[in-house]
Amino acid sequence: MDEIVRAALKKWPNVPACHGWLALDARGDWYMRDERIQAAGAFPAVKGSRITHDKLKEFIHRNYAADEQGGWFFQNGPQRVYVELEAAPWVWRLQADPAGPVLICAHTGAPARFASAWIDEHDRLFLETDLGFGIVHSLDMEAAAQAVEAGDWTPQKQAFAEFPRRFGYQLSPQQDRH
């Protein structure tokens, strides 16, 4: 977490949390969801405005974390902005490495180590890593297939609806708390 964020939390410790205004899709893109977009429908059916500003995305990435109930948030100064998730809290980017195992990197840029692989009923691939649970980016399925074919990963089948409970995260922290 950024030092400026820590200082803001100390100065203003009781700022109410914000829900519904920020979302993360299954490709690792962030979306702003103002009141008009939220009224138009739930995420991901209605996404909102994709965040393209690199410095803002870097700030979100550095201050992205989870609470004790598995609600993922972006700590924006003193305000906790809870994130609506399309699939999982992490989106994995993969890179095949001829000299070793497939390299795994989060949508935030953080490297991760493989623990297990999962496939849902829609044939989407998810990985459990030392950072947590996430979906493999659709553009990286060739590298994932190489890991499966090499015997490095043996995906287990699981219904998508079971992932949040099994791996301790909330797709919609606002809805899951009511």
Short mmCIF file of N, CA and C in Angstrom, two decimals:
data_model
loop_
_atom_site.label_atom_id
_atom_site.label_comp_id
_atom_site.label_asym_id
_atom_site.label_seq_id
_atom_site.Cartn_x
_atom_site.Cartn_y
_atom_site.Cartn_z
N MET A 1 0.85 -1.18 0.00
CA MET A 1 0.00 0.00 0.00
C MET A 1 0.89 1.24 0.00
N ASP A 2 0.49 2.24 -0.77
CA ASP A 2 1.25 3.49 -0.85
C ASP A 2 1.29 4.20 0.51
N GLU A 3 2.39 4.86 0.79
CA GLU A 3 2.53 5.60 2.05
C GLU A 3 1.50 6.71 2.16
N ILE A 4 1.20 7.37 1.05
CA ILE A 4 0.19 8.45 1.06
C ILE A 4 -1.19 7.89 1.46
N VAL A 5 -1.47 6.66 1.06
CA VAL A 5 -2.74 6.02 1.42
C VAL A 5 -2.75 5.70 2.91
N ARG A 6 -1.65 5.18 3.43
CA ARG A 6 -1.56 4.89 4.87
C ARG A 6 -1.75 6.17 5.69
N ALA A 7 -1.14 7.25 5.25
CA ALA A 7 -1.27 8.52 5.97
C ALA A 7 -2.73 9.01 5.95
N ALA A 8 -3.40 8.88 4.81
CA ALA A 8 -4.80 9.30 4.71
C ALA A 8 -5.68 8.46 5.63
N LEU A 9 -5.40 7.16 5.74
CA LEU A 9 -6.18 6.30 6.63
C LEU A 9 -6.02 6.72 8.08
N LYS A 10 -4.81 7.13 8.47
CA LYS A 10 -4.58 7.59 9.85
C LYS A 10 -5.31 8.91 10.10
N LYS A 11 -5.27 9.80 9.12
CA LYS A 11 -5.88 11.12 9.28
C LYS A 11 -7.40 11.06 9.28
N TRP A 12 -7.98 10.20 8.41
CA TRP A 12 -9.44 10.06 8.30
C TRP A 12 -9.82 8.58 8.41
N PRO A 13 -9.85 8.03 9.61
CA PRO A 13 -10.06 6.58 9.76
C PRO A 13 -11.49 6.09 9.56
N ASN A 14 -12.46 6.97 9.54
CA ASN A 14 -13.86 6.53 9.51
C ASN A 14 -14.61 6.92 8.25
N VAL A 15 -13.94 6.97 7.13
CA VAL A 15 -14.61 7.30 5.87
C VAL A 15 -15.41 6.07 5.42
N PRO A 16 -16.70 6.24 5.09
CA PRO A 16 -17.51 5.08 4.68
C PRO A 16 -16.98 4.44 3.40
N ALA A 17 -17.16 3.14 3.30
CA ALA A 17 -16.75 2.39 2.11
C ALA A 17 -17.69 2.71 0.95
N CYS A 18 -17.18 2.50 -0.24
CA CYS A 18 -17.90 2.75 -1.48
C CYS A 18 -18.13 1.40 -2.16
N HIS A 19 -19.35 1.16 -2.66
CA HIS A 19 -19.68 -0.09 -3.34
C HIS A 19 -20.24 0.19 -4.73
N GLY A 20 -19.92 -0.68 -5.67
CA GLY A 20 -20.54 -0.64 -6.99
C GLY A 20 -19.87 0.27 -8.01
N TRP A 21 -18.87 1.06 -7.62
CA TRP A 21 -18.29 2.05 -8.50
C TRP A 21 -17.07 1.57 -9.28
N LEU A 22 -16.50 0.42 -8.90
CA LEU A 22 -15.30 -0.08 -9.56
C LEU A 22 -15.48 -1.57 -9.81
N ALA A 23 -15.05 -2.02 -11.00
CA ALA A 23 -15.21 -3.43 -11.36
C ALA A 23 -13.98 -3.93 -12.11
N LEU A 24 -13.75 -5.25 -12.01
CA LEU A 24 -12.65 -5.92 -12.70
C LEU A 24 -13.23 -7.04 -13.54
N ASP A 25 -12.98 -7.00 -14.85
CA ASP A 25 -13.52 -8.05 -15.72
C ASP A 25 -12.55 -9.23 -15.83
N ALA A 26 -12.95 -10.24 -16.58
CA ALA A 26 -12.17 -11.48 -16.70
C ALA A 26 -10.93 -11.33 -17.57
N ARG A 27 -10.71 -10.16 -18.12
CA ARG A 27 -9.50 -9.90 -18.92
C ARG A 27 -8.55 -8.94 -18.21
N GLY A 28 -8.88 -8.62 -16.95
CA GLY A 28 -8.00 -7.77 -16.16
C GLY A 28 -8.19 -6.28 -16.40
N ASP A 29 -9.31 -5.91 -17.02
CA ASP A 29 -9.60 -4.49 -17.26
C ASP A 29 -10.46 -3.95 -16.12
N TRP A 30 -10.14 -2.72 -15.70
CA TRP A 30 -10.88 -2.02 -14.66
C TRP A 30 -11.95 -1.14 -15.29
N TYR A 31 -13.10 -1.05 -14.62
CA TYR A 31 -14.21 -0.23 -15.10
C TYR A 31 -14.76 0.65 -14.00
N MET A 32 -14.99 1.92 -14.34
CA MET A 32 -15.70 2.85 -13.45
C MET A 32 -17.19 2.69 -13.75
N ARG A 33 -17.98 2.64 -12.67
CA ARG A 33 -19.42 2.44 -12.81
C ARG A 33 -20.17 3.53 -12.05
N ASP A 34 -20.48 4.61 -12.72
CA ASP A 34 -21.17 5.71 -12.05
C ASP A 34 -22.63 5.31 -11.77
N GLU A 35 -23.38 6.21 -11.16
CA GLU A 35 -24.77 5.90 -10.77
C GLU A 35 -25.63 5.51 -11.96
N ARG A 36 -25.44 6.19 -13.10
CA ARG A 36 -26.22 5.88 -14.31
C ARG A 36 -25.95 4.45 -14.78
N ILE A 37 -24.68 4.06 -14.79
CA ILE A 37 -24.31 2.71 -15.22
C ILE A 37 -24.83 1.67 -14.23
N GLN A 38 -24.69 1.94 -12.94
CA GLN A 38 -25.18 1.00 -11.93
C GLN A 38 -26.69 0.81 -12.07
N ALA A 39 -27.42 1.89 -12.36
CA ALA A 39 -28.87 1.80 -12.53
C ALA A 39 -29.24 1.03 -13.80
N ALA A 40 -28.35 1.01 -14.79
CA ALA A 40 -28.63 0.33 -16.06
C ALA A 40 -28.50 -1.18 -15.96
N GLY A 41 -27.79 -1.68 -14.94
CA GLY A 41 -27.69 -3.12 -14.78
C GLY A 41 -26.45 -3.54 -14.02
N ALA A 42 -26.46 -4.80 -13.64
CA ALA A 42 -25.37 -5.37 -12.84
C ALA A 42 -24.14 -5.64 -13.70
N PHE A 43 -22.99 -5.64 -13.08
CA PHE A 43 -21.74 -6.01 -13.72
C PHE A 43 -21.70 -7.53 -13.79
N PRO A 44 -21.25 -8.15 -14.87
CA PRO A 44 -20.60 -7.58 -16.04
C PRO A 44 -21.53 -7.31 -17.22
N ALA A 45 -22.84 -7.52 -17.06
CA ALA A 45 -23.75 -7.26 -18.18
C ALA A 45 -23.64 -5.81 -18.65
N VAL A 46 -23.52 -4.89 -17.71
CA VAL A 46 -23.29 -3.49 -18.01
C VAL A 46 -21.98 -3.13 -17.34
N LYS A 47 -20.96 -2.88 -18.14
CA LYS A 47 -19.61 -2.71 -17.58
C LYS A 47 -19.31 -1.31 -17.10
N GLY A 48 -19.59 -0.31 -17.88
CA GLY A 48 -19.22 1.06 -17.52
C GLY A 48 -18.08 1.55 -18.38
N SER A 49 -17.29 2.49 -17.86
CA SER A 49 -16.19 3.10 -18.60
C SER A 49 -14.88 2.42 -18.25
N ARG A 50 -14.22 1.87 -19.27
CA ARG A 50 -12.93 1.19 -19.03
C ARG A 50 -11.88 2.22 -18.65
N ILE A 51 -11.11 1.91 -17.62
CA ILE A 51 -10.04 2.80 -17.17
C ILE A 51 -8.83 2.53 -18.05
N THR A 52 -8.35 3.57 -18.72
CA THR A 52 -7.21 3.43 -19.63
C THR A 52 -5.99 4.21 -19.16
N HIS A 53 -6.15 5.05 -18.18
CA HIS A 53 -5.04 5.88 -17.68
C HIS A 53 -4.05 5.01 -16.93
N ASP A 54 -2.82 4.88 -17.46
CA ASP A 54 -1.83 3.96 -16.90
C ASP A 54 -1.48 4.26 -15.45
N LYS A 55 -1.30 5.52 -15.10
CA LYS A 55 -0.93 5.88 -13.72
C LYS A 55 -2.05 5.53 -12.74
N LEU A 56 -3.29 5.73 -13.15
CA LEU A 56 -4.42 5.37 -12.29
C LEU A 56 -4.47 3.86 -12.10
N LYS A 57 -4.28 3.09 -13.18
CA LYS A 57 -4.28 1.63 -13.05
C LYS A 57 -3.15 1.17 -12.13
N GLU A 58 -1.97 1.77 -12.26
CA GLU A 58 -0.85 1.41 -11.38
C GLU A 58 -1.17 1.71 -9.92
N PHE A 59 -1.83 2.84 -9.66
CA PHE A 59 -2.23 3.21 -8.30
C PHE A 59 -3.23 2.18 -7.74
N ILE A 60 -4.20 1.81 -8.56
CA ILE A 60 -5.17 0.79 -8.14
C ILE A 60 -4.44 -0.51 -7.82
N HIS A 61 -3.54 -0.93 -8.68
CA HIS A 61 -2.81 -2.19 -8.49
C HIS A 61 -2.02 -2.20 -7.20
N ARG A 62 -1.37 -1.10 -6.88
CA ARG A 62 -0.56 -1.04 -5.65
C ARG A 62 -1.41 -1.05 -4.39
N ASN A 63 -2.66 -0.66 -4.50
CA ASN A 63 -3.52 -0.52 -3.33
C ASN A 63 -4.74 -1.45 -3.40
N TYR A 64 -4.56 -2.60 -4.03
CA TYR A 64 -5.60 -3.61 -4.23
C TYR A 64 -5.40 -4.70 -3.19
N ALA A 65 -6.46 -5.02 -2.44
CA ALA A 65 -6.34 -6.00 -1.35
C ALA A 65 -7.72 -6.58 -1.05
N ALA A 66 -7.76 -7.50 -0.09
CA ALA A 66 -9.02 -8.12 0.32
C ALA A 66 -9.24 -7.93 1.82
N ASP A 67 -10.51 -7.88 2.20
CA ASP A 67 -10.84 -7.83 3.62
C ASP A 67 -11.02 -9.24 4.17
N GLU A 68 -11.37 -9.34 5.44
CA GLU A 68 -11.50 -10.64 6.11
C GLU A 68 -12.64 -11.49 5.56
N GLN A 69 -13.65 -10.86 4.94
CA GLN A 69 -14.79 -11.59 4.37
C GLN A 69 -14.58 -11.97 2.91
N GLY A 70 -13.42 -11.63 2.34
CA GLY A 70 -13.16 -11.95 0.94
C GLY A 70 -13.65 -10.92 -0.04
N GLY A 71 -13.98 -9.73 0.46
CA GLY A 71 -14.34 -8.63 -0.43
C GLY A 71 -13.08 -7.92 -0.89
N TRP A 72 -12.89 -7.84 -2.18
CA TRP A 72 -11.70 -7.18 -2.74
C TRP A 72 -11.99 -5.71 -2.92
N PHE A 73 -10.98 -4.90 -2.66
CA PHE A 73 -11.16 -3.45 -2.70
C PHE A 73 -9.89 -2.76 -3.17
N PHE A 74 -10.08 -1.51 -3.53
CA PHE A 74 -8.99 -0.59 -3.85
C PHE A 74 -9.04 0.47 -2.75
N GLN A 75 -7.93 0.62 -2.02
CA GLN A 75 -7.87 1.63 -0.96
C GLN A 75 -7.48 2.95 -1.59
N ASN A 76 -8.47 3.83 -1.78
CA ASN A 76 -8.28 5.12 -2.43
C ASN A 76 -8.16 6.19 -1.34
N GLY A 77 -6.96 6.40 -0.86
CA GLY A 77 -6.77 7.32 0.27
C GLY A 77 -7.51 6.74 1.46
N PRO A 78 -8.36 7.53 2.12
CA PRO A 78 -9.06 7.00 3.29
C PRO A 78 -10.30 6.17 2.94
N GLN A 79 -10.68 6.13 1.66
CA GLN A 79 -11.90 5.42 1.29
C GLN A 79 -11.60 4.06 0.67
N ARG A 80 -12.27 3.05 1.18
CA ARG A 80 -12.20 1.70 0.63
C ARG A 80 -13.25 1.57 -0.46
N VAL A 81 -12.80 1.29 -1.69
CA VAL A 81 -13.69 1.17 -2.84
C VAL A 81 -13.77 -0.31 -3.20
N TYR A 82 -14.89 -0.94 -2.86
CA TYR A 82 -15.05 -2.37 -3.13
C TYR A 82 -15.22 -2.63 -4.62
N VAL A 83 -14.69 -3.77 -5.07
CA VAL A 83 -14.62 -4.11 -6.48
C VAL A 83 -15.62 -5.21 -6.82
N GLU A 84 -16.39 -4.97 -7.87
CA GLU A 84 -17.25 -6.00 -8.45
C GLU A 84 -16.36 -6.87 -9.34
N LEU A 85 -16.40 -8.17 -9.16
CA LEU A 85 -15.55 -9.08 -9.92
C LEU A 85 -16.39 -9.88 -10.91
N GLU A 86 -15.92 -9.96 -12.15
CA GLU A 86 -16.62 -10.78 -13.14
C GLU A 86 -16.40 -12.26 -12.85
N ALA A 87 -15.16 -12.64 -12.52
CA ALA A 87 -14.85 -14.07 -12.37
C ALA A 87 -14.06 -14.39 -11.11
N ALA A 88 -13.07 -13.58 -10.79
CA ALA A 88 -12.17 -13.88 -9.67
C ALA A 88 -11.36 -12.62 -9.36
N PRO A 89 -10.71 -12.59 -8.20
CA PRO A 89 -9.94 -11.39 -7.84
C PRO A 89 -8.64 -11.21 -8.61
N TRP A 90 -8.16 -12.24 -9.26
CA TRP A 90 -6.93 -12.15 -10.03
C TRP A 90 -7.19 -12.60 -11.47
N VAL A 91 -6.50 -11.96 -12.40
CA VAL A 91 -6.51 -12.38 -13.80
C VAL A 91 -5.06 -12.70 -14.14
N TRP A 92 -4.82 -13.95 -14.51
CA TRP A 92 -3.45 -14.42 -14.75
C TRP A 92 -3.06 -14.26 -16.20
N ARG A 93 -1.89 -13.70 -16.41
CA ARG A 93 -1.24 -13.66 -17.72
C ARG A 93 -0.13 -14.70 -17.67
N LEU A 94 -0.01 -15.47 -18.73
CA LEU A 94 0.94 -16.58 -18.78
C LEU A 94 1.97 -16.36 -19.87
N GLN A 95 3.14 -16.91 -19.62
CA GLN A 95 4.20 -16.86 -20.63
C GLN A 95 4.88 -18.22 -20.62
N ALA A 96 4.88 -18.88 -21.77
CA ALA A 96 5.57 -20.17 -21.89
C ALA A 96 7.06 -19.94 -21.74
N ASP A 97 7.72 -20.84 -21.02
CA ASP A 97 9.16 -20.76 -20.82
C ASP A 97 9.76 -22.10 -21.21
N PRO A 98 10.48 -22.17 -22.35
CA PRO A 98 11.03 -23.44 -22.81
C PRO A 98 11.98 -24.07 -21.79
N ALA A 99 12.56 -23.27 -20.92
CA ALA A 99 13.52 -23.78 -19.94
C ALA A 99 12.88 -24.25 -18.64
N GLY A 100 11.56 -24.06 -18.49
CA GLY A 100 10.94 -24.44 -17.22
C GLY A 100 9.44 -24.31 -17.26
N PRO A 101 8.84 -24.18 -16.08
CA PRO A 101 7.38 -24.09 -16.03
C PRO A 101 6.87 -22.77 -16.61
N VAL A 102 5.59 -22.75 -16.92
CA VAL A 102 4.94 -21.55 -17.43
C VAL A 102 5.05 -20.45 -16.37
N LEU A 103 5.38 -19.24 -16.80
CA LEU A 103 5.47 -18.11 -15.89
C LEU A 103 4.08 -17.50 -15.73
N ILE A 104 3.71 -17.21 -14.48
CA ILE A 104 2.39 -16.67 -14.16
C ILE A 104 2.57 -15.27 -13.59
N CYS A 105 1.79 -14.33 -14.11
CA CYS A 105 1.85 -12.95 -13.64
C CYS A 105 0.41 -12.43 -13.50
N ALA A 106 0.12 -11.74 -12.41
CA ALA A 106 -1.21 -11.19 -12.18
C ALA A 106 -1.46 -9.96 -13.05
N HIS A 107 -2.71 -9.60 -13.20
CA HIS A 107 -3.08 -8.39 -13.94
C HIS A 107 -2.45 -7.15 -13.31
N THR A 108 -2.02 -7.24 -12.07
CA THR A 108 -1.37 -6.13 -11.37
C THR A 108 0.13 -6.08 -11.66
N GLY A 109 0.65 -7.13 -12.30
CA GLY A 109 2.08 -7.22 -12.57
C GLY A 109 2.84 -8.10 -11.59
N ALA A 110 2.19 -8.53 -10.52
CA ALA A 110 2.86 -9.35 -9.51
C ALA A 110 3.06 -10.78 -10.00
N PRO A 111 4.27 -11.34 -9.81
CA PRO A 111 4.50 -12.74 -10.19
C PRO A 111 3.80 -13.67 -9.20
N ALA A 112 3.44 -14.85 -9.69
CA ALA A 112 2.75 -15.83 -8.84
C ALA A 112 3.30 -17.23 -9.10
N ARG A 113 3.14 -18.09 -8.09
CA ARG A 113 3.56 -19.50 -8.21
C ARG A 113 2.34 -20.40 -8.22
N PHE A 114 2.33 -21.33 -9.15
CA PHE A 114 1.22 -22.27 -9.35
C PHE A 114 1.00 -23.17 -8.14
N ALA A 115 -0.28 -23.41 -7.80
CA ALA A 115 -0.65 -24.39 -6.78
C ALA A 115 -1.60 -25.45 -7.36
N SER A 116 -2.65 -25.01 -8.08
CA SER A 116 -3.59 -25.96 -8.67
C SER A 116 -4.34 -25.29 -9.82
N ALA A 117 -4.95 -26.12 -10.68
CA ALA A 117 -5.70 -25.64 -11.84
C ALA A 117 -7.13 -26.16 -11.77
N TRP A 118 -8.06 -25.34 -12.26
CA TRP A 118 -9.49 -25.65 -12.20
C TRP A 118 -10.16 -25.25 -13.50
N ILE A 119 -11.18 -26.02 -13.91
CA ILE A 119 -11.97 -25.70 -15.09
C ILE A 119 -13.43 -25.65 -14.66
N ASP A 120 -14.15 -24.59 -15.08
CA ASP A 120 -15.57 -24.50 -14.75
C ASP A 120 -16.42 -25.09 -15.88
N GLU A 121 -17.72 -25.00 -15.72
CA GLU A 121 -18.65 -25.58 -16.70
C GLU A 121 -18.65 -24.83 -18.03
N HIS A 122 -18.01 -23.68 -18.09
CA HIS A 122 -17.90 -22.92 -19.33
C HIS A 122 -16.53 -23.12 -19.98
N ASP A 123 -15.77 -24.10 -19.47
CA ASP A 123 -14.42 -24.42 -19.95
C ASP A 123 -13.44 -23.27 -19.77
N ARG A 124 -13.67 -22.44 -18.77
CA ARG A 124 -12.71 -21.39 -18.42
C ARG A 124 -11.71 -21.97 -17.44
N LEU A 125 -10.45 -21.58 -17.60
CA LEU A 125 -9.38 -22.10 -16.76
C LEU A 125 -9.05 -21.11 -15.65
N PHE A 126 -8.97 -21.62 -14.44
CA PHE A 126 -8.63 -20.83 -13.25
C PHE A 126 -7.41 -21.46 -12.60
N LEU A 127 -6.61 -20.63 -11.93
CA LEU A 127 -5.45 -21.13 -11.20
C LEU A 127 -5.50 -20.65 -9.76
N GLU A 128 -5.14 -21.54 -8.86
CA GLU A 128 -4.85 -21.16 -7.49
C GLU A 128 -3.34 -20.98 -7.43
N THR A 129 -2.89 -19.87 -6.85
CA THR A 129 -1.47 -19.58 -6.75
C THR A 129 -1.14 -19.12 -5.34
N ASP A 130 0.12 -18.80 -5.12
CA ASP A 130 0.51 -18.27 -3.82
C ASP A 130 -0.11 -16.89 -3.55
N LEU A 131 -0.54 -16.17 -4.59
CA LEU A 131 -1.22 -14.88 -4.40
C LEU A 131 -2.71 -15.06 -4.14
N GLY A 132 -3.28 -16.14 -4.65
CA GLY A 132 -4.71 -16.37 -4.52
C GLY A 132 -5.26 -17.02 -5.78
N PHE A 133 -6.58 -16.88 -5.95
CA PHE A 133 -7.31 -17.56 -7.00
C PHE A 133 -7.66 -16.59 -8.12
N GLY A 134 -7.51 -17.04 -9.37
CA GLY A 134 -7.83 -16.17 -10.50
C GLY A 134 -8.10 -16.93 -11.77
N ILE A 135 -8.58 -16.19 -12.75
CA ILE A 135 -8.89 -16.76 -14.06
C ILE A 135 -7.72 -16.50 -15.01
N VAL A 136 -7.48 -17.45 -15.89
CA VAL A 136 -6.44 -17.28 -16.90
C VAL A 136 -7.01 -16.42 -18.03
N HIS A 137 -6.24 -15.41 -18.43
CA HIS A 137 -6.64 -14.52 -19.52
C HIS A 137 -6.87 -15.35 -20.78
N SER A 138 -7.92 -15.03 -21.51
CA SER A 138 -8.29 -15.81 -22.70
C SER A 138 -7.19 -15.84 -23.76
N LEU A 139 -6.36 -14.81 -23.84
CA LEU A 139 -5.30 -14.79 -24.84
C LEU A 139 -4.12 -15.70 -24.49
N ASP A 140 -4.11 -16.25 -23.27
CA ASP A 140 -2.97 -17.04 -22.82
C ASP A 140 -3.27 -18.53 -22.72
N MET A 141 -4.29 -18.98 -23.42
CA MET A 141 -4.67 -20.39 -23.34
C MET A 141 -3.66 -21.31 -24.02
N GLU A 142 -2.90 -20.82 -24.99
CA GLU A 142 -1.88 -21.66 -25.62
C GLU A 142 -0.79 -22.03 -24.61
N ALA A 143 -0.33 -21.07 -23.83
CA ALA A 143 0.67 -21.36 -22.79
C ALA A 143 0.09 -22.29 -21.74
N ALA A 144 -1.19 -22.10 -21.39
CA ALA A 144 -1.85 -22.98 -20.42
C ALA A 144 -1.94 -24.40 -20.97
N ALA A 145 -2.29 -24.53 -22.24
CA ALA A 145 -2.37 -25.86 -22.86
C ALA A 145 -1.02 -26.57 -22.83
N GLN A 146 0.05 -25.81 -23.03
CA GLN A 146 1.39 -26.41 -22.96
C GLN A 146 1.67 -26.97 -21.56
N ALA A 147 1.25 -26.24 -20.52
CA ALA A 147 1.46 -26.71 -19.15
C ALA A 147 0.64 -27.97 -18.86
N VAL A 148 -0.58 -28.01 -19.40
CA VAL A 148 -1.43 -29.20 -19.21
C VAL A 148 -0.84 -30.38 -19.97
N GLU A 149 -0.47 -30.16 -21.24
CA GLU A 149 0.08 -31.24 -22.07
C GLU A 149 1.41 -31.76 -21.51
N ALA A 150 2.19 -30.89 -20.88
CA ALA A 150 3.47 -31.31 -20.30
C ALA A 150 3.27 -32.05 -18.97
N GLY A 151 2.04 -32.05 -18.46
CA GLY A 151 1.76 -32.72 -17.20
C GLY A 151 2.07 -31.86 -15.98
N ASP A 152 2.37 -30.58 -16.21
CA ASP A 152 2.66 -29.68 -15.09
C ASP A 152 1.38 -29.29 -14.35
N TRP A 153 0.28 -29.18 -15.07
CA TRP A 153 -1.00 -28.82 -14.49
C TRP A 153 -2.03 -29.90 -14.82
N THR A 154 -2.82 -30.31 -13.84
CA THR A 154 -3.91 -31.24 -14.05
C THR A 154 -5.19 -30.57 -13.54
N PRO A 155 -5.93 -29.92 -14.45
CA PRO A 155 -7.11 -29.18 -14.01
C PRO A 155 -8.20 -30.09 -13.43
N GLN A 156 -8.82 -29.60 -12.37
CA GLN A 156 -9.95 -30.28 -11.74
C GLN A 156 -11.22 -29.54 -12.16
N LYS A 157 -12.31 -30.28 -12.30
CA LYS A 157 -13.59 -29.65 -12.69
C LYS A 157 -14.32 -29.18 -11.44
N GLN A 158 -14.94 -28.00 -11.58
CA GLN A 158 -15.70 -27.41 -10.47
C GLN A 158 -16.70 -26.43 -11.05
N ALA A 159 -17.90 -26.39 -10.50
CA ALA A 159 -18.90 -25.41 -10.94
C ALA A 159 -18.43 -24.01 -10.54
N PHE A 160 -18.60 -23.06 -11.45
CA PHE A 160 -18.17 -21.69 -11.20
C PHE A 160 -18.76 -21.14 -9.91
N ALA A 161 -20.03 -21.43 -9.65
CA ALA A 161 -20.70 -20.91 -8.45
C ALA A 161 -20.03 -21.36 -7.15
N GLU A 162 -19.25 -22.42 -7.20
CA GLU A 162 -18.57 -22.92 -6.00
C GLU A 162 -17.24 -22.23 -5.73
N PHE A 163 -16.65 -21.59 -6.74
CA PHE A 163 -15.32 -20.98 -6.56
C PHE A 163 -15.26 -19.93 -5.45
N PRO A 164 -16.19 -18.96 -5.40
CA PRO A 164 -16.08 -17.94 -4.35
C PRO A 164 -16.05 -18.53 -2.94
N ARG A 165 -16.91 -19.49 -2.67
CA ARG A 165 -16.91 -20.11 -1.34
C ARG A 165 -15.64 -20.90 -1.11
N ARG A 166 -15.27 -21.71 -2.06
CA ARG A 166 -14.10 -22.57 -1.92
C ARG A 166 -12.81 -21.78 -1.74
N PHE A 167 -12.68 -20.67 -2.48
CA PHE A 167 -11.44 -19.90 -2.45
C PHE A 167 -11.55 -18.58 -1.68
N GLY A 168 -12.68 -18.36 -1.01
CA GLY A 168 -12.81 -17.26 -0.06
C GLY A 168 -12.84 -15.87 -0.64
N TYR A 169 -13.63 -15.64 -1.68
CA TYR A 169 -13.77 -14.29 -2.22
C TYR A 169 -15.22 -14.02 -2.56
N GLN A 170 -15.55 -12.75 -2.73
CA GLN A 170 -16.90 -12.31 -3.07
C GLN A 170 -16.90 -11.66 -4.44
N LEU A 171 -17.80 -12.11 -5.30
CA LEU A 171 -17.93 -11.49 -6.62
C LEU A 171 -18.48 -10.08 -6.51
N SER A 172 -19.44 -9.90 -5.61
CA SER A 172 -20.08 -8.60 -5.42
C SER A 172 -20.16 -8.31 -3.93
N PRO A 173 -19.16 -7.66 -3.36
CA PRO A 173 -19.16 -7.43 -1.91
C PRO A 173 -20.42 -6.73 -1.40
N GLN A 174 -21.01 -5.83 -2.17
CA GLN A 174 -22.21 -5.14 -1.74
C GLN A 174 -23.38 -6.12 -1.62
N GLN A 175 -23.58 -6.95 -2.64
CA GLN A 175 -24.69 -7.90 -2.62
C GLN A 175 -24.45 -9.00 -1.58
N ASP A 176 -23.21 -9.45 -1.44
CA ASP A 176 -22.90 -10.56 -0.56
C ASP A 176 -23.02 -10.18 0.92
N ARG A 177 -23.09 -8.89 1.23
CA ARG A 177 -23.20 -8.45 2.62
C ARG A 177 -24.62 -8.15 3.03
N HIS A 178 -25.57 -8.23 2.10
CA HIS A 178 -26.97 -7.93 2.43
C HIS A 178 -27.74 -9.22 2.61
#
